[in-house]
mmCIF file of C-alpha atoms and ligand atoms in Angstrom:
data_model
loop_
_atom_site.group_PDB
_atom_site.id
_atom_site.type_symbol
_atom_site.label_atom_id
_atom_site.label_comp_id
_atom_site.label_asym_id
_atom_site.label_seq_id
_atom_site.Cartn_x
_atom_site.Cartn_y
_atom_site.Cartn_z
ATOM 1 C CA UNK A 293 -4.346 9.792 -22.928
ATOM 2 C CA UNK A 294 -8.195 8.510 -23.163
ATOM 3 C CA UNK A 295 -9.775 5.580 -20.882
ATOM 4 C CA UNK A 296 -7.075 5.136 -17.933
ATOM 5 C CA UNK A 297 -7.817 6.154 -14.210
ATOM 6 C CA UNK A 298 -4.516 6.057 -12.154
ATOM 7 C CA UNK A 299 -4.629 6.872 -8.675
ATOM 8 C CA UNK A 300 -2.361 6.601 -5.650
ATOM 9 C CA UNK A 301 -2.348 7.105 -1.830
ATOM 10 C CA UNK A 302 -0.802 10.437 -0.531
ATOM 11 C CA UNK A 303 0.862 13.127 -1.225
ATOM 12 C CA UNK A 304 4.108 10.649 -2.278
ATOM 13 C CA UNK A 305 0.718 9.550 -4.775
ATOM 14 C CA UNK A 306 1.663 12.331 -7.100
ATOM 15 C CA UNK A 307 5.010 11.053 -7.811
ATOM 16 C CA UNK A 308 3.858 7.178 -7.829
ATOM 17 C CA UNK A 309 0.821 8.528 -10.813
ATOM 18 C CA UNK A 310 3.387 11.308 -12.393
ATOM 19 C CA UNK A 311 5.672 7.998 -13.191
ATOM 20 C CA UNK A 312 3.383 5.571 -14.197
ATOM 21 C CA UNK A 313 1.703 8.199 -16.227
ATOM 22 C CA UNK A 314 4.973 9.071 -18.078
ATOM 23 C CA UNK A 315 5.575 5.158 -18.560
ATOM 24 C CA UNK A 316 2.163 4.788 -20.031
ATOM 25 C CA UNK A 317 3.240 7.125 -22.416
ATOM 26 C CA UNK A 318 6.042 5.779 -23.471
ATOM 27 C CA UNK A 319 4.217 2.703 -23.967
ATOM 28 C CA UNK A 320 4.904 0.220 -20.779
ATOM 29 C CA UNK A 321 2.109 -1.707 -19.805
ATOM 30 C CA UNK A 322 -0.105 -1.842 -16.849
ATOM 31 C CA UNK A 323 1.886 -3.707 -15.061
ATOM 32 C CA UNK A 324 5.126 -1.815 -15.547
ATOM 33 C CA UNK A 325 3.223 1.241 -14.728
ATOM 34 C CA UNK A 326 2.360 0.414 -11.320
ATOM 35 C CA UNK A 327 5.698 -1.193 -10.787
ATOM 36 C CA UNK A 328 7.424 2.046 -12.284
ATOM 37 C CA UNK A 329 5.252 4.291 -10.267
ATOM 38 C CA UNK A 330 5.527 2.271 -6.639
ATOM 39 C CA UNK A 331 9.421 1.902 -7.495
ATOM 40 C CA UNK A 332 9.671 5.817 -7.098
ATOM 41 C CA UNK A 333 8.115 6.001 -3.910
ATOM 42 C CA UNK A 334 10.342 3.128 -2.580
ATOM 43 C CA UNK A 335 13.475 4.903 -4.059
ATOM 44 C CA UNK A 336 12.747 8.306 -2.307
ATOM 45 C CA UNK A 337 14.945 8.562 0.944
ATOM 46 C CA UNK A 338 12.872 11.280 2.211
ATOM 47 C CA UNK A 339 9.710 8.848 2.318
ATOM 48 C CA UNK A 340 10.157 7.302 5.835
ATOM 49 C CA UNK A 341 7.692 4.264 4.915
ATOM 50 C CA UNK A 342 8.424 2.687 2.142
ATOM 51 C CA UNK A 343 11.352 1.158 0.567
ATOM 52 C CA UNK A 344 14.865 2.861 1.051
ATOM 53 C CA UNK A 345 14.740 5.113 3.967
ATOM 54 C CA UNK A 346 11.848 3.035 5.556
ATOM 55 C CA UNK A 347 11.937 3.514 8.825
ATOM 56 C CA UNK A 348 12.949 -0.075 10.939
ATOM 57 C CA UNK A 349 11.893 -2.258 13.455
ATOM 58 C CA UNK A 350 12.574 -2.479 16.971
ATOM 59 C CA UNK A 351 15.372 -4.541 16.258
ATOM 60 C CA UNK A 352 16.862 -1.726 13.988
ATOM 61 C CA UNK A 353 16.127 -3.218 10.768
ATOM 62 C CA UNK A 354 14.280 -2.438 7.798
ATOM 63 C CA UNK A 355 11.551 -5.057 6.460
ATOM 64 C CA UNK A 356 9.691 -4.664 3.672
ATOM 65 C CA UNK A 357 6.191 -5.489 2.545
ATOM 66 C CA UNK A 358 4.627 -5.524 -1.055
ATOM 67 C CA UNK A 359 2.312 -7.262 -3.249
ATOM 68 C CA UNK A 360 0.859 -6.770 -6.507
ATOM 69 C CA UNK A 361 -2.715 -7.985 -8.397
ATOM 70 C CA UNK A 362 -3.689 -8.271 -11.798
ATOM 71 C CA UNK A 363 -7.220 -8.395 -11.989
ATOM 72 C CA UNK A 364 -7.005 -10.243 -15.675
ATOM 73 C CA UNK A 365 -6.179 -13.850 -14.554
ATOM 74 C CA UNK A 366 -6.369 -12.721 -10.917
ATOM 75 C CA UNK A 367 -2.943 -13.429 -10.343
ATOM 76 C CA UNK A 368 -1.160 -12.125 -7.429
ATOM 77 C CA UNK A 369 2.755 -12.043 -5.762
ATOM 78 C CA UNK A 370 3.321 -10.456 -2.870
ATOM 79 C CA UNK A 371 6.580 -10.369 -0.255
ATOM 80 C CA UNK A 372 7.244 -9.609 3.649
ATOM 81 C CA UNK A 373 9.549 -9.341 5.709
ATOM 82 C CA UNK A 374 11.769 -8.837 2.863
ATOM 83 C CA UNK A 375 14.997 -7.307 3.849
ATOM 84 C CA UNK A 376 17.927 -5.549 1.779
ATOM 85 C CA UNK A 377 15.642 -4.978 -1.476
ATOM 86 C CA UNK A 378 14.189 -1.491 -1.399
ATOM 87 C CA UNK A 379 12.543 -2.268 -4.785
ATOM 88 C CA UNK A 380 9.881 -4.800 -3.071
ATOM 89 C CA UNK A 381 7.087 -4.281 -5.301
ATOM 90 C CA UNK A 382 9.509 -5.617 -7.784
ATOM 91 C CA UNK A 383 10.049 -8.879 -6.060
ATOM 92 C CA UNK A 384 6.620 -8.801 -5.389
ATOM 93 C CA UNK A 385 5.765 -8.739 -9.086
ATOM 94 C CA UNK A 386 8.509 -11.619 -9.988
ATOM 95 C CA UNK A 387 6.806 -14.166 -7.249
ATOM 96 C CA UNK A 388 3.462 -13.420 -9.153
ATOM 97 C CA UNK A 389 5.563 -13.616 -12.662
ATOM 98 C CA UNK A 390 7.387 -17.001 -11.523
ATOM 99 C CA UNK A 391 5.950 -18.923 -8.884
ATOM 100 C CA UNK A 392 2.737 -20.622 -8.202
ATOM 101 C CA UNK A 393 2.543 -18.948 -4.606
ATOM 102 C CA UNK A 394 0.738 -16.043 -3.937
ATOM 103 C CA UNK A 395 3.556 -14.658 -0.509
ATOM 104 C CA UNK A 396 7.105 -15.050 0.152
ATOM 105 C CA UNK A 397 8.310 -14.383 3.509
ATOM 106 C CA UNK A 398 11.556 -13.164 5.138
ATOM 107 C CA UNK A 399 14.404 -15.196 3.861
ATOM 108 C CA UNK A 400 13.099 -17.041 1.443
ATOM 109 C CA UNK A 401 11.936 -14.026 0.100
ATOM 110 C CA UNK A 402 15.501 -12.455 -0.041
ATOM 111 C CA UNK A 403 16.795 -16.062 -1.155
ATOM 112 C CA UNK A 404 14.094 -15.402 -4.368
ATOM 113 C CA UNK A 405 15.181 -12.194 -5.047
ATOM 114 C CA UNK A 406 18.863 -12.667 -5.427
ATOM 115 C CA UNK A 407 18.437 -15.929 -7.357
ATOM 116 C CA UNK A 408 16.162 -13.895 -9.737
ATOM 117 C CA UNK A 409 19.285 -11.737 -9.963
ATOM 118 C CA UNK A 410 17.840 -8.460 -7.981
ATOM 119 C CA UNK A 411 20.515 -6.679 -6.577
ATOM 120 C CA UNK A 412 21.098 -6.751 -2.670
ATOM 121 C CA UNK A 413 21.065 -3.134 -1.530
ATOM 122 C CA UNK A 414 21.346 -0.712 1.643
ATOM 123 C CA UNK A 415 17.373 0.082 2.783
ATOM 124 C CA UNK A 416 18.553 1.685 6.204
ATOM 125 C CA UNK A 417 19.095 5.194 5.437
ATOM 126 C CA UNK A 418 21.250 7.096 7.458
ATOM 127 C CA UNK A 419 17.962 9.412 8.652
ATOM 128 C CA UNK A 420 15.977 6.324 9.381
ATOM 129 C CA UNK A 421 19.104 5.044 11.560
ATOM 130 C CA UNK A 422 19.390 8.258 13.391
ATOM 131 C CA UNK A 423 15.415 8.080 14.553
ATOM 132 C CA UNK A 424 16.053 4.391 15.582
ATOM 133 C CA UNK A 425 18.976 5.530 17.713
ATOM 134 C CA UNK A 426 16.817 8.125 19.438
ATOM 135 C CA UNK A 427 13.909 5.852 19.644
ATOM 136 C CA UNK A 428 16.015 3.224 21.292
ATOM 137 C CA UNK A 429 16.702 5.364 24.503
ATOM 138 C CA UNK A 430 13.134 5.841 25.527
ATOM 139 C CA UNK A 431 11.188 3.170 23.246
ATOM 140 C CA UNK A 432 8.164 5.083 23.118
ATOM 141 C CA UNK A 433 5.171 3.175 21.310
ATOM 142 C CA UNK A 434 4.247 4.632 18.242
ATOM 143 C CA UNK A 435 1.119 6.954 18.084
ATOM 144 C CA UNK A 436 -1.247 5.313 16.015
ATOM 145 C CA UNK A 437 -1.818 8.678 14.099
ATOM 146 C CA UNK A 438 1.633 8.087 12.636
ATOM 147 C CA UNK A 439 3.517 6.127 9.925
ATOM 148 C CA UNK A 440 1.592 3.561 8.290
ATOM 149 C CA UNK A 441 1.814 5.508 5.166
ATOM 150 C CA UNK A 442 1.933 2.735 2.668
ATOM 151 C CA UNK A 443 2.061 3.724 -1.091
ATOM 152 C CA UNK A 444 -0.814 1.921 -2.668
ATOM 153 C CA UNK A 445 -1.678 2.542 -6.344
ATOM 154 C CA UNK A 446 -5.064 1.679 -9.020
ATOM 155 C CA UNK A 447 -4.510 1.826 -12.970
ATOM 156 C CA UNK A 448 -7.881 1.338 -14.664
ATOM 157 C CA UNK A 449 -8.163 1.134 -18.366
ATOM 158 C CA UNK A 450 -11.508 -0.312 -20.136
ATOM 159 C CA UNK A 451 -9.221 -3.620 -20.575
ATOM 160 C CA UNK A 452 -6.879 -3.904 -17.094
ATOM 161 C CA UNK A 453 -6.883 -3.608 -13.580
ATOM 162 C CA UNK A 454 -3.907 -3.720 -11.341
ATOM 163 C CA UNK A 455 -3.280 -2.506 -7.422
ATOM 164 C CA UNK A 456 -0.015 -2.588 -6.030
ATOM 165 C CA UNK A 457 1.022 -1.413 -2.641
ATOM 166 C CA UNK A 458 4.664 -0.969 -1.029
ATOM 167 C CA UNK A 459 5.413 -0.524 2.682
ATOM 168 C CA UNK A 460 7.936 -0.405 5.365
ATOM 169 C CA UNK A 461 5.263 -1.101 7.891
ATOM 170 C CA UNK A 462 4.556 -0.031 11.173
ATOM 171 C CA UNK A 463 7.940 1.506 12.371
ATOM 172 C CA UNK A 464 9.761 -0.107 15.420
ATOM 173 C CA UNK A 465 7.374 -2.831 15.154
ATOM 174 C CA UNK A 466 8.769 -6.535 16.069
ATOM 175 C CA UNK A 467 10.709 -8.266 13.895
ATOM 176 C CA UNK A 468 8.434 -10.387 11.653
ATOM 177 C CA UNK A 469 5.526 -8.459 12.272
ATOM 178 C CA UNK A 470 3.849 -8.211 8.525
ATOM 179 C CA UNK A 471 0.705 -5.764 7.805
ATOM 180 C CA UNK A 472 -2.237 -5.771 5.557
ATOM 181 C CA UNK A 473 0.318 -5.025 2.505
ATOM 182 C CA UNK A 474 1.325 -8.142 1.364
ATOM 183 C CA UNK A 475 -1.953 -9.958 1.993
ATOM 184 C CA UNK A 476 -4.135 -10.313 -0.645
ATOM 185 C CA UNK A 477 -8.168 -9.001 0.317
ATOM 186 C CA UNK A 478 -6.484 -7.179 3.349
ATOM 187 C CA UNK A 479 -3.909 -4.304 1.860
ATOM 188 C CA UNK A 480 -5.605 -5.044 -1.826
ATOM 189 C CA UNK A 481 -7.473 -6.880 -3.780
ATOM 190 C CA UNK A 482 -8.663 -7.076 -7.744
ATOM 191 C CA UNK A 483 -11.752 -8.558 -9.089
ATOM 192 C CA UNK A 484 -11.548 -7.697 -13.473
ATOM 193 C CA UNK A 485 -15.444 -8.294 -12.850
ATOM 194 C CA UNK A 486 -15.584 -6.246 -9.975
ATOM 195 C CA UNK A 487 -12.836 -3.538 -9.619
ATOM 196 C CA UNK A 488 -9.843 -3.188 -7.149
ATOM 197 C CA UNK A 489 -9.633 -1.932 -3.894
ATOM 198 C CA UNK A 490 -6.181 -0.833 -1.803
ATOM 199 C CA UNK A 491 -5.636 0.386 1.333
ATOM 200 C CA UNK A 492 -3.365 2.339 3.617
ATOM 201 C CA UNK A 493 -3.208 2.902 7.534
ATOM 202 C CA UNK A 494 -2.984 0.642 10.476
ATOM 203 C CA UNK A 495 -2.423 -2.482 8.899
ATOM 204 C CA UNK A 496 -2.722 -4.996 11.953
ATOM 205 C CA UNK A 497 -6.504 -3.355 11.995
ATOM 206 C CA UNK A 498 -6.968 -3.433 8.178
ATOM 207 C CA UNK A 499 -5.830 -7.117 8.312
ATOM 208 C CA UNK A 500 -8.478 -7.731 10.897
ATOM 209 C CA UNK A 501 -11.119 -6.874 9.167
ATOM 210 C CA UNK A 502 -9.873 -7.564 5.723
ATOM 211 C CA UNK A 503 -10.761 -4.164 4.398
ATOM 212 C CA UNK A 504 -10.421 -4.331 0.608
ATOM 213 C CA UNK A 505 -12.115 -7.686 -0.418
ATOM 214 C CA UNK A 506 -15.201 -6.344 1.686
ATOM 215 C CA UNK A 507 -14.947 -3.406 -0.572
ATOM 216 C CA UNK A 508 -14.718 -5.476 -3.883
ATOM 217 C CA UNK A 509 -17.281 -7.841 -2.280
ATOM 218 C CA UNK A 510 -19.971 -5.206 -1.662
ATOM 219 C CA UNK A 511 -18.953 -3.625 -5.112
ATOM 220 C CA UNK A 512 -19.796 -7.194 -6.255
ATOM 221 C CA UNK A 513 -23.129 -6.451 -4.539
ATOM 222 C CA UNK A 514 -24.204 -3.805 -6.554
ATOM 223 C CA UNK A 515 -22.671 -0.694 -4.272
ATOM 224 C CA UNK A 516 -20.598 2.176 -6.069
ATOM 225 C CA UNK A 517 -17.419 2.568 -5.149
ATOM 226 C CA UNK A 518 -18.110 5.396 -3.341
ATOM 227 C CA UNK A 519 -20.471 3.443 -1.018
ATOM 228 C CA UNK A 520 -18.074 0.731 -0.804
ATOM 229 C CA UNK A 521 -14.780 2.203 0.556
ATOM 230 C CA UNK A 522 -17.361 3.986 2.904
ATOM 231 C CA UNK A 523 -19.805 0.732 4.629
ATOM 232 C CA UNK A 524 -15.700 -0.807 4.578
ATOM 233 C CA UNK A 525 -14.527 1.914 6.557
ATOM 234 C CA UNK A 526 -17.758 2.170 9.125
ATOM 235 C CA UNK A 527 -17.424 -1.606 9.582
ATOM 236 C CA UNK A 528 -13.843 -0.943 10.612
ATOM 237 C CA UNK A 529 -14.981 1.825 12.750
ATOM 238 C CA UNK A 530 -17.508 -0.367 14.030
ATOM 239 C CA UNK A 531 -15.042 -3.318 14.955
ATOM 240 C CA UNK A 532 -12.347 -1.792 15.678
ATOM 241 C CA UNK A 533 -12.519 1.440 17.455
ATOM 242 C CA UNK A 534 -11.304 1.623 21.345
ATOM 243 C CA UNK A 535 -12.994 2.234 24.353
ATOM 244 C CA UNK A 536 -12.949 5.659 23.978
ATOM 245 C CA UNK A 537 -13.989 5.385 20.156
ATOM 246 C CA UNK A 538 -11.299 6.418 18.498
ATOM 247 C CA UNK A 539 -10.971 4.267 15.179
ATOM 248 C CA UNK A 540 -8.168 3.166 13.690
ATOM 249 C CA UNK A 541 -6.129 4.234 11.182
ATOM 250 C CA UNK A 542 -7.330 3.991 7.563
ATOM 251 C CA UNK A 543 -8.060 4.813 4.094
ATOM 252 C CA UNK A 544 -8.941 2.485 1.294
ATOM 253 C CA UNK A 545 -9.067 3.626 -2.681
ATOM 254 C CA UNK A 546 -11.547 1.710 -5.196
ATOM 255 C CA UNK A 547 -11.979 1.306 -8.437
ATOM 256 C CA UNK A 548 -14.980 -0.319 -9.907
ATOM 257 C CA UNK A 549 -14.962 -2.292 -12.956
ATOM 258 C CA UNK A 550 -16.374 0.636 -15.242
ATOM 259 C CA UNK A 551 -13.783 2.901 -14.261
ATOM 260 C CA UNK A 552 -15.725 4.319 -11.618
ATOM 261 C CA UNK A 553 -13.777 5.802 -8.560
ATOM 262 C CA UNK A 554 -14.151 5.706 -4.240
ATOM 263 C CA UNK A 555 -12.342 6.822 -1.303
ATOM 264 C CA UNK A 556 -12.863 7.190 2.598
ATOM 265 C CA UNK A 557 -10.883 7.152 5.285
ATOM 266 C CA UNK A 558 -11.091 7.130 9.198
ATOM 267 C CA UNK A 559 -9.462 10.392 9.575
ATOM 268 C CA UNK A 560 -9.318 13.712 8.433
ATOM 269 C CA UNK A 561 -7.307 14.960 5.571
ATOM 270 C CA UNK A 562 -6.494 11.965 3.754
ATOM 271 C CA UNK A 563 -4.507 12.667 0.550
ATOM 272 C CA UNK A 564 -4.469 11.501 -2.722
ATOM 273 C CA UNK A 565 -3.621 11.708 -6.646
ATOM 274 C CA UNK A 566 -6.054 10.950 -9.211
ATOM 275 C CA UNK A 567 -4.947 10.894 -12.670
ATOM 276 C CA UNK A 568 -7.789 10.978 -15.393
ATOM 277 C CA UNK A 569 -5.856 10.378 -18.429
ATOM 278 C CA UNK A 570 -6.172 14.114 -18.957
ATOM 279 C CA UNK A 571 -4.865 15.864 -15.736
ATOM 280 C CA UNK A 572 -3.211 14.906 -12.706
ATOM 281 C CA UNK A 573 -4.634 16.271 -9.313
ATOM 282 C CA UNK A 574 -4.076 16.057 -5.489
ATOM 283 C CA UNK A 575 -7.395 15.501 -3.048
ATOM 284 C CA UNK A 576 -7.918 15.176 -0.078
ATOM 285 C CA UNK A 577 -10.742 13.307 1.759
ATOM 286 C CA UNK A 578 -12.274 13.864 5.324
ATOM 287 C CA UNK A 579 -13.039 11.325 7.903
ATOM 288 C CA UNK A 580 -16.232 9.751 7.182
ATOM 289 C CA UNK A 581 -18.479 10.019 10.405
ATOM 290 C CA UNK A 582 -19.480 6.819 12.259
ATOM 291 C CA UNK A 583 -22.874 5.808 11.906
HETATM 292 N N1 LIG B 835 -0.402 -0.392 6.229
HETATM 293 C C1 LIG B 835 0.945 -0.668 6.449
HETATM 294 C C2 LIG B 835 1.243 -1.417 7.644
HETATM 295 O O1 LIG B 835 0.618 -1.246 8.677
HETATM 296 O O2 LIG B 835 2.166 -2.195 7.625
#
């Protein structure tokens, strides 16, 4: 298949691109592509941060973040805090489909879902449970070099854009805490002028900096996306590293409006699966240095 770019954020990114890729094929649109494709990820129990088998919060409980953008008409839905629908990016999609808002939260959120006829489910797998259990007797803090593995995804074709990104957050993080996910310019963003941007890692730092509408904004400046996703991720570093200089958590994906493609990330060995339209293949990028 000619003219698409499809990529998706790590190494559950294969199975996100292998599934919009096959929809493509069979003829779904853009939109059903990245839905199909993020729907996988949140349906795989062995993926401990997104969707079913999401690892939960401190209170034990699984809440879910997602949004989705369509860069023609620049329409956006997004959800958080959503609990008992593993299938968020699917709510997500219906709020942009249905509503005039751009976020549901919590449960009004849930209250959407079911009166749009999505069916309540379990999203506490019986793994994720176990962990909780454990974590409850010493409730260590999470490393930050752990689970914030959100499954973001890009389709580019000459005549769409749209980002979508699905997470179950930061695990054993409080109740109502939401991350860059579901907030449009933080966790994604999509500009049909400019490109689209997503972004994975340590969302309460990604939020603070609103990561991916700097990177469409200095893509709107006349920077590749190469250059982008990297002057977003020094600025992070920049910001947001501690005393010691450790930076946070993060990796953003870009695609610019002529199909041209950018990564970086904080750390080292950042995965990811590009699609071409021709083949699909796995990368993955090292930390970009500070300046
Ligand atoms: N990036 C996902 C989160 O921190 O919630």
């Amino acid at each position: 298949m000619k003219g698409i770019l499809l990529t998706a954020t790590w190494n559950f990114g294969r199975l996100a691109v292998e599934r919009a890729f096959n929809a493509l094929e069979l003829g779904a649109s853009a939109l059903d592509a990245v839905e199909t494709g993020i729907n996988a990820v949140e349906m795989d129990p062995s993926v401990q941060s997104v969707g079913y088998g999401g690892l939960p919060n401190r209170a034990g409980y699984v809440e879910l973040d997602a949004a989705i953008m369509d860069a023609h008409g620049h329409r956006s839905g997004a959800v958080a805090a959503l609990r008992g629908f593993p299938r968020a990016i699917s709510v997500a999609r219906r709020v942009m489909e249905v509503l005039p808002h751009a976020l549901l939260v919590g449960e009004g959120a849930a209250e959407f879902a079911r009166e749009q006829g999505f069916e309540e489910e379990e999203t506490l797998s019986p793994e994720a449970s176990e962990q909780w259990l454990q974590w409850r007797e010493t409730q260590a803090p999470p490393a930050d070099v752990e689970d914030h593995d959100t499954v973001g995804m890009i389709l580019w074709t000459p005549d769409t854009i749209v980002v979508g990104c699905s997470t179950s957050g930061l695990k054993w993080k409080y109740p109502g805490r939401v991350g860059d996910s579901p907030i449009v310019g933080a966790g994604l963003y999509a500009d049909a002028e400019v490109g689209a941007a997503v972004a994975t890692g340590n969302g309460d730092e990604i939020s603070r900096v609103a990561l991916c509408s700097r990177v469409a904004f200095l893509m709107e400046l006349g920077r590749s996306a190469q250059e982008a996703c990297d002057e977003a991720i020094r600025y992070l570093m920049r910001k947001r590293s501690d005393e010691k200089g450790v930076p946070p958590h993060a990796a953003v994906l870009a695609v610019r409006a002529d199909g041209s493609f950018g990564v970086s990330a904080s750390y080292a060995k950042f995965p990811y699966a590009l699609h071409d339209g021709q083949s699909l293949t796995m990368h993955e990028r090292e930390a970009l240095q500070p300046d």
